[in-house]
């Protein structure tokens, strides 16, 4: 029983009478009075303690379960709630319509590895020269002494897990895949990890659970190389007759499951994944993780592989979109998210779970395989009203679907506040009562909870080592050498011999360069960009798709 302070005295005597059976306190003898005095003291202390506990409860941070649902190459226009009309995404839409749907939410980068680095560390990826598209044999690029989202949450009592795509490097170089591979996710804050090392189109084509290759036969060791093929092994380049999916550019090294990959591998046959089962494999492990950790706060980073290439939806999803494998993979991913939510509901966890839904970068159609993504696109626009796509400094490279959902805690709203995945570190720290912050991550908890529209004013975005500025309604892209369009993927990169300046409020599609007509704004943006980014911003690497 709990009482406010002004009720304790008024309530204590009747409570004592009820507990002791004494209705007339004036007839008590000395012994009974002593016993009742002790009882009354205990009761008052209990009530006061309860009052104190209430205050502490009111002040103590809420610790919901936290789930990152992170898709791979999902475009701004690939979600029904973001005005997609040609594809149905009811489960994505349920989150968007029941939470905060950000119209100006950004990944840090227009490619996968840098965005994932920023998501977990809260640090701009261009500050880490290793944060670029990695081969499957690359060493871990997060320092094991560095603070990360899972490390921060662990200190607050969370169990932490990752299921799905990693692509942040493993080991220290020259990985022996036949032993425990470390450092990796477990060494940067995850209690549990079930991952693919890099991407679905890169070797090795195996899963790792807590650092160990799953299902590996010690009598058939796994070897991986990104330098040269293993003698006698077929490749996509030399053995097209073995392929069920043809390569367009790159993607012509070792063959697994009839699909040519980037990189070479030999052995490890019992451990090889089945591409068409991958979505279900990751979903099943994520569901198992939720069920096993349901009795304490948990953080789950659920990193789906769709709709990244190679697009290999399970047979039951083939043909469901009418857009070929890319569209079918989106339908499959939407189903996976629905099943994950259903598991949270079945376990009684849904109303105490904050779900953060987003993508690592914008969309791409032909990204290395002939899968009719272009031919079957129809009227669908994965980039929505934006210009560019994956690899690009134009908006479609980094402006992505971004949704926060917490049933009963977040009211449905569409927010124009500018937010970045960088900001999740400091905002979640605020939510769970951690004092840890990192400089590049803005504390925007009220924005993510839909209680404020005051988002970021400035943001540096990155695409294959090139950087640009978002500030207020404006976007600035500095001059960079290189082709204006990457013809292999048919995406405008944002390279130009002059500054590009756009007012996104009036021109979201970035069609009118205002460099000449807005000289004062141009100078203001250049000064801000150099202040945040530094003078060395033109030290870049040219995009090379392998």
XYZ file of N, CA, C and O in Angstrom, residues 160-272:
452
model
N 22.407 -7.874 -25.361
C 22.546 -7.307 -26.694
C 22.794 -8.392 -27.734
O 23.592 -9.302 -27.516
N 22.122 -8.271 -28.866
C 22.283 -9.267 -29.915
C 22.208 -8.669 -31.297
O 21.519 -7.665 -31.523
N 22.930 -9.262 -32.220
C 22.848 -8.899 -33.638
C 22.529 -10.142 -34.435
O 23.129 -11.204 -34.227
N 21.589 -10.000 -35.366
C 21.241 -11.078 -36.293
C 21.177 -10.480 -37.689
O 20.423 -9.532 -37.932
N 21.993 -11.017 -38.611
C 21.926 -10.566 -39.988
C 23.259 -10.099 -40.528
O 24.319 -10.622 -40.199
N 23.198 -9.069 -41.363
C 24.376 -8.572 -42.050
C 25.278 -7.787 -41.100
O 24.808 -6.935 -40.358
N 26.574 -8.021 -41.181
C 27.560 -7.335 -40.346
C 28.327 -6.312 -41.193
O 28.124 -5.131 -41.090
N 29.254 -6.758 -42.012
C 30.012 -5.951 -42.974
C 30.789 -4.807 -42.328
O 30.877 -3.709 -42.868
N 31.356 -5.080 -41.155
C 32.233 -4.122 -40.490
C 33.604 -4.725 -40.217
O 34.367 -4.209 -39.408
N 33.893 -5.819 -40.915
C 35.185 -6.467 -40.757
C 35.208 -7.445 -39.604
O 34.441 -7.333 -38.647
N 36.112 -8.404 -39.693
C 36.283 -9.425 -38.662
C 37.766 -9.731 -38.493
O 38.526 -9.745 -39.460
N 38.145 -9.987 -37.262
C 39.525 -10.362 -36.997
C 40.486 -9.199 -37.176
O 40.090 -8.028 -37.228
N 41.734 -9.551 -37.297
C 42.802 -8.551 -37.410
C 43.509 -8.626 -38.753
O 44.564 -8.009 -38.948
N 42.928 -9.364 -39.681
C 43.576 -9.610 -40.970
C 44.036 -11.049 -41.048
O 44.355 -11.667 -40.021
N 44.060 -11.622 -42.262
C 44.465 -13.026 -42.448
C 43.645 -13.957 -41.554
O 44.183 -14.743 -40.758
N 42.333 -13.871 -41.677
C 41.425 -14.638 -40.826
C 41.542 -16.133 -41.102
O 41.570 -16.571 -42.259
N 41.607 -16.905 -40.044
C 41.492 -18.353 -40.134
C 40.038 -18.688 -39.808
O 39.617 -18.640 -38.651
N 39.273 -19.021 -40.831
C 37.838 -19.257 -40.663
C 37.540 -20.583 -39.972
O 36.371 -20.868 -39.667
N 38.546 -21.364 -39.699
C 38.356 -22.681 -39.091
C 38.547 -22.653 -37.581
O 38.438 -23.680 -36.913
N 38.844 -21.470 -37.061
C 38.893 -21.250 -35.625
C 37.894 -20.156 -35.268
O 37.198 -19.639 -36.146
N 37.822 -19.807 -34.003
C 36.948 -18.702 -33.642
C 37.502 -17.414 -34.248
O 38.676 -17.082 -34.070
N 36.645 -16.705 -34.969
C 37.044 -15.473 -35.636
C 36.792 -14.299 -34.697
O 35.657 -14.025 -34.305
N 37.865 -13.611 -34.329
C 37.724 -12.466 -33.430
C 38.914 -11.522 -33.651
O 39.958 -11.948 -34.148
N 38.756 -10.248 -33.314
C 37.551 -9.646 -32.744
C 36.456 -9.473 -33.795
O 36.725 -9.435 -34.994
N 35.230 -9.363 -33.270
C 34.064 -9.200 -34.114
C 32.942 -8.576 -33.310
O 33.198 -7.837 -32.347
N 31.692 -8.874 -33.641
C 30.572 -8.265 -32.923
C 30.616 -8.462 -31.411
O 30.285 -7.540 -30.655
N 31.031 -9.638 -30.974
C 31.063 -9.910 -29.530
C 32.075 -9.043 -28.795
O 31.913 -8.763 -27.608
N 33.107 -8.609 -29.496
C 34.145 -7.795 -28.859
C 33.829 -6.300 -28.898
O 34.569 -5.502 -28.323
N 32.750 -5.907 -29.574
C 32.367 -4.484 -29.588
C 30.999 -4.270 -28.951
O 30.360 -3.248 -29.178
N 30.567 -5.245 -28.143
C 29.387 -5.000 -27.322
C 28.239 -5.974 -27.436
O 27.299 -5.918 -26.636
N 28.277 -6.901 -28.386
C 27.154 -7.809 -28.552
C 27.363 -9.096 -27.754
O 28.358 -9.797 -27.945
N 26.407 -9.399 -26.887
C 26.459 -10.655 -26.141
C 26.255 -11.850 -27.067
O 26.812 -12.923 -26.839
N 25.434 -11.652 -28.089
C 25.136 -12.741 -29.024
C 25.215 -12.211 -30.445
O 24.787 -11.086 -30.734
N 25.772 -13.020 -31.346
C 25.820 -12.618 -32.750
C 25.594 -13.817 -33.654
O 26.127 -14.906 -33.427
N 24.769 -13.596 -34.661
C 24.549 -14.576 -35.720
C 24.546 -13.776 -37.008
O 23.589 -13.047 -37.303
N 25.620 -13.876 -37.782
C 25.839 -12.925 -38.871
C 26.345 -13.600 -40.139
O 26.806 -14.737 -40.115
N 26.248 -12.858 -41.245
C 27.125 -13.147 -42.377
C 28.235 -12.113 -42.311
O 28.019 -10.965 -41.906
N 29.419 -12.533 -42.729
C 30.604 -11.716 -42.498
C 30.525 -10.372 -43.205
O 30.873 -9.332 -42.638
N 30.078 -10.378 -44.452
C 30.088 -9.142 -45.232
C 28.730 -8.937 -45.881
O 27.806 -8.429 -45.259
N 28.606 -9.323 -47.151
C 27.356 -9.173 -47.884
C 27.015 -10.488 -48.549
O 27.847 -11.390 -48.651
N 25.800 -10.574 -49.058
C 25.370 -11.827 -49.674
C 26.119 -12.111 -50.971
O 26.212 -13.268 -51.395
N 26.655 -11.069 -51.594
C 27.363 -11.273 -52.854
C 28.868 -11.419 -52.679
O 29.602 -11.445 -53.662
N 29.336 -11.513 -51.437
C 30.769 -11.647 -51.171
C 31.065 -12.942 -50.423
O 30.254 -13.405 -49.624
N 32.248 -13.474 -50.671
C 32.692 -14.621 -49.894
C 33.194 -14.134 -48.531
O 33.618 -12.983 -48.407
N 33.121 -14.990 -47.509
C 32.634 -16.365 -47.501
C 31.107 -16.420 -47.376
O 30.502 -15.582 -46.707
N 30.508 -17.406 -48.020
C 29.053 -17.552 -48.007
C 28.635 -18.496 -46.880
O 28.042 -19.551 -47.091
N 28.965 -18.085 -45.658
C 28.661 -18.870 -44.460
C 28.158 -17.933 -43.365
O 28.402 -16.733 -43.393
N 27.458 -18.512 -42.411
C 27.057 -17.781 -41.214
C 28.090 -17.991 -40.117
O 28.755 -19.035 -40.061
N 28.203 -17.009 -39.231
C 29.025 -17.151 -38.029
C 28.162 -16.880 -36.802
O 27.424 -15.889 -36.758
N 28.268 -17.757 -35.816
C 27.550 -17.589 -34.553
C 28.576 -17.412 -33.441
O 29.379 -18.311 -33.186
N 28.563 -16.231 -32.857
C 29.526 -15.898 -31.801
C 30.973 -16.200 -32.226
O 31.793 -16.658 -31.434
N 31.260 -15.938 -33.481
C 32.626 -16.057 -33.990
C 32.965 -17.362 -34.661
O 34.018 -17.466 -35.298
N 32.076 -18.356 -34.564
C 32.350 -19.661 -35.157
C 31.515 -19.871 -36.414
O 30.309 -19.594 -36.412
N 32.144 -20.367 -37.486
C 31.401 -20.700 -38.698
C 30.422 -21.820 -38.381
O 30.795 -22.863 -37.838
N 29.154 -21.597 -38.700
C 28.091 -22.543 -38.360
C 28.137 -23.749 -39.295
O 28.149 -23.607 -40.521
N 28.167 -24.948 -38.699
C 28.083 -26.179 -39.481
C 29.355 -26.566 -40.207
O 29.323 -27.384 -41.133
N 30.473 -25.997 -39.812
C 31.725 -26.274 -40.506
C 32.270 -27.656 -40.148
O 32.360 -28.020 -38.975
N 32.649 -28.417 -41.163
C 33.272 -29.732 -40.992
C 34.784 -29.540 -40.891
O 35.411 -29.045 -41.841
N 35.395 -29.915 -39.773
C 36.853 -29.711 -39.630
C 37.667 -30.462 -40.672
O 38.830 -30.113 -40.924
N 37.061 -31.484 -41.297
C 37.779 -32.229 -42.329
C 37.673 -31.574 -43.705
O 38.266 -32.063 -44.673
N 36.909 -30.471 -43.760
C 36.771 -29.727 -45.020
C 36.942 -28.243 -44.716
O 35.981 -27.474 -44.717
N 38.143 -27.830 -44.431
C 38.377 -26.463 -43.969
C 37.986 -25.413 -45.017
O 38.057 -25.653 -46.225
N 37.595 -24.251 -44.520
C 37.176 -23.131 -45.366
C 38.358 -22.203 -45.617
O 39.014 -21.747 -44.673
N 38.612 -21.912 -46.884
C 39.664 -20.986 -47.283
C 39.037 -19.835 -48.060
O 38.145 -20.053 -48.895
N 39.498 -18.620 -47.814
C 38.945 -17.428 -48.463
C 40.087 -16.553 -48.949
O 41.090 -16.366 -48.255
N 39.927 -15.994 -50.157
C 40.921 -15.072 -50.697
C 40.229 -14.008 -51.536
O 39.258 -14.298 -52.235
N 40.756 -12.801 -51.460
C 40.295 -11.730 -52.342
C 41.394 -11.323 -53.327
O 41.270 -10.312 -54.014
N 42.428 -12.151 -53.397
C 43.547 -11.864 -54.277
C 43.555 -12.768 -55.508
O 43.709 -12.304 -56.635
N 43.369 -14.064 -55.288
C 43.431 -14.985 -56.415
C 42.588 -16.221 -56.132
O 42.311 -16.565 -54.981
N 42.205 -16.887 -57.211
C 41.374 -18.078 -57.101
C 42.196 -19.268 -56.609
O 43.429 -19.286 -56.719
N 41.485 -20.241 -56.068
C 42.124 -21.490 -55.674
C 42.170 -22.422 -56.883
O 41.190 -22.562 -57.615
N 43.297 -23.031 -57.079
C 43.547 -23.805 -58.291
C 42.454 -24.842 -58.540
O 42.081 -25.609 -57.653
N 41.930 -24.795 -59.759
C 40.948 -25.787 -60.177
C 39.508 -25.439 -59.875
O 38.592 -26.136 -60.345
N 39.267 -24.394 -59.110
C 37.887 -24.038 -58.758
C 37.252 -23.195 -59.860
O 37.894 -22.281 -60.405
N 35.999 -23.483 -60.209
C 35.323 -22.717 -61.264
C 35.000 -21.294 -60.799
O 34.896 -21.023 -59.602
N 34.846 -20.401 -61.755
C 34.455 -19.023 -61.468
C 33.340 -18.598 -62.421
O 33.134 -19.212 -63.481
N 32.667 -17.515 -62.034
C 31.623 -16.980 -62.890
C 32.158 -16.492 -64.216
O 31.463 -16.549 -65.241
N 33.392 -16.022 -64.218
C 34.002 -15.522 -65.439
C 34.319 -16.653 -66.409
O 34.062 -16.546 -67.622
N 34.842 -17.760 -65.895
C 35.311 -18.841 -66.755
C 34.283 -19.934 -66.994
O 34.425 -20.720 -67.943
N 33.249 -20.003 -66.125
C 32.305 -21.117 -66.204
C 30.851 -20.640 -66.181
O 30.082 -20.975 -65.269
N 30.452 -19.869 -67.179
C 29.073 -19.354 -67.201
C 28.012 -20.448 -67.257
O 26.862 -20.225 -66.864
N 28.394 -21.623 -67.733
C 27.428 -22.721 -67.831
C 26.960 -23.212 -66.460
O 25.933 -23.918 -66.356
N 27.685 -22.857 -65.405
C 27.324 -23.301 -64.058
C 26.405 -22.314 -63.331
O 26.014 -22.572 -62.192
N 26.035 -21.228 -63.993
C 25.319 -20.148 -63.312
C 23.808 -20.230 -63.511
O 23.322 -20.510 -64.609
N 23.086 -19.941 -62.442
C 21.634 -19.742 -62.552
C 21.294 -18.252 -62.498
O 20.162 -17.865 -62.767
N 22.276 -17.428 -62.119
C 22.129 -15.974 -62.134
C 23.394 -15.403 -62.775
O 24.495 -15.651 -62.300
N 23.211 -14.644 -63.830
C 24.365 -14.134 -64.566
C 24.842 -12.807 -63.991
O 24.047 -11.995 -63.538
N 26.152 -12.606 -64.050
C 26.732 -11.368 -63.547
C 26.724 -10.293 -64.632
O 26.854 -10.580 -65.827
N 26.568 -9.045 -64.199
C 26.564 -7.905 -65.108
C 27.895 -7.170 -65.060
O 28.498 -6.878 -66.073
N 28.334 -6.850 -63.854
C 29.669 -6.272 -63.660
C 30.200 -6.787 -62.328
O 29.458 -6.946 -61.360
N 31.503 -7.058 -62.297
C 32.064 -7.682 -61.105
C 31.368 -9.014 -60.859
O 30.892 -9.678 -61.780
N 31.314 -9.448 -59.612
C 30.515 -10.624 -59.246
C 30.794 -11.828 -60.145
O 29.869 -12.551 -60.536
N 32.056 -12.053 -60.470
C 32.358 -13.159 -61.384
C 33.468 -14.061 -60.859
O 34.179 -14.685 -61.628
N 33.593 -14.119 -59.531
C 34.615 -14.967 -58.916
C 34.000 -16.315 -58.520
O 33.329 -16.938 -59.355
N 34.199 -16.786 -57.306
C 33.719 -18.111 -56.914
C 32.208 -18.248 -57.080
O 31.452 -17.280 -56.904
N 31.777 -19.446 -57.388
C 30.353 -19.745 -57.586
C 29.849 -20.546 -56.403
O 30.452 -21.544 -55.994
N 28.738 -20.112 -55.832
C 28.050 -20.902 -54.814
C 26.561 -20.834 -55.096
O 26.016 -19.766 -55.358
N 25.907 -21.974 -55.039
C 24.457 -22.038 -55.253
C 24.080 -21.484 -56.633
O 23.014 -20.907 -56.815
N 24.972 -21.639 -57.600
C 24.715 -21.178 -58.952
C 24.840 -19.674 -59.125
O 24.485 -19.126 -60.177
N 25.372 -18.990 -58.101
C 25.490 -17.534 -58.124
C 26.960 -17.156 -57.990
O 27.617 -17.533 -57.016
N 27.498 -16.394 -58.928
C 28.897 -15.975 -58.819
C 29.030 -14.832 -57.811
O 28.148 -13.992 -57.688
N 30.158 -14.796 -57.104
C 30.336 -13.833 -56.012
C 31.561 -12.947 -56.247
O 32.338 -13.145 -57.172
N 31.715 -11.991 -55.349
C 32.946 -11.207 -55.261
C 33.857 -11.938 -54.282
O 33.462 -12.192 -53.136
N 35.065 -12.283 -54.705
C 35.979 -13.015 -53.841
C 35.968 -14.499 -54.125
O 35.064 -15.031 -54.795
N 36.994 -15.168 -53.612
C 37.177 -16.591 -53.869
C 37.091 -17.371 -52.552
O 37.466 -16.880 -51.487
N 36.586 -18.605 -52.661
C 36.526 -19.480 -51.487
C 36.654 -20.922 -51.928
O 36.359 -21.277 -53.069
N 37.093 -21.742 -51.000
C 37.259 -23.173 -51.266
C 36.964 -23.936 -49.986
O 37.301 -23.484 -48.885
N 36.325 -25.105 -50.120
C 36.018 -25.931 -48.960
C 34.818 -25.411 -48.186
O 34.040 -24.582 -48.664
N 34.661 -25.926 -46.955
C 33.573 -25.479 -46.100
C 32.192 -25.780 -46.632
O 31.223 -25.065 -46.306
N 32.044 -26.812 -47.437
C 30.785 -27.065 -48.132
C 29.603 -27.258 -47.187
O 28.493 -26.817 -47.469
N 29.824 -27.932 -46.073
C 28.707 -28.198 -45.155
C 28.202 -26.934 -44.470
O 27.100 -26.920 -43.921
N 29.003 -25.871 -44.498
C 28.631 -24.635 -43.811
C 27.964 -23.612 -44.730
O 27.473 -22.587 -44.253
N 27.944 -23.879 -46.029
C 27.446 -22.883 -46.973
C 25.941 -22.652 -46.808
O 25.167 -23.598 -46.674
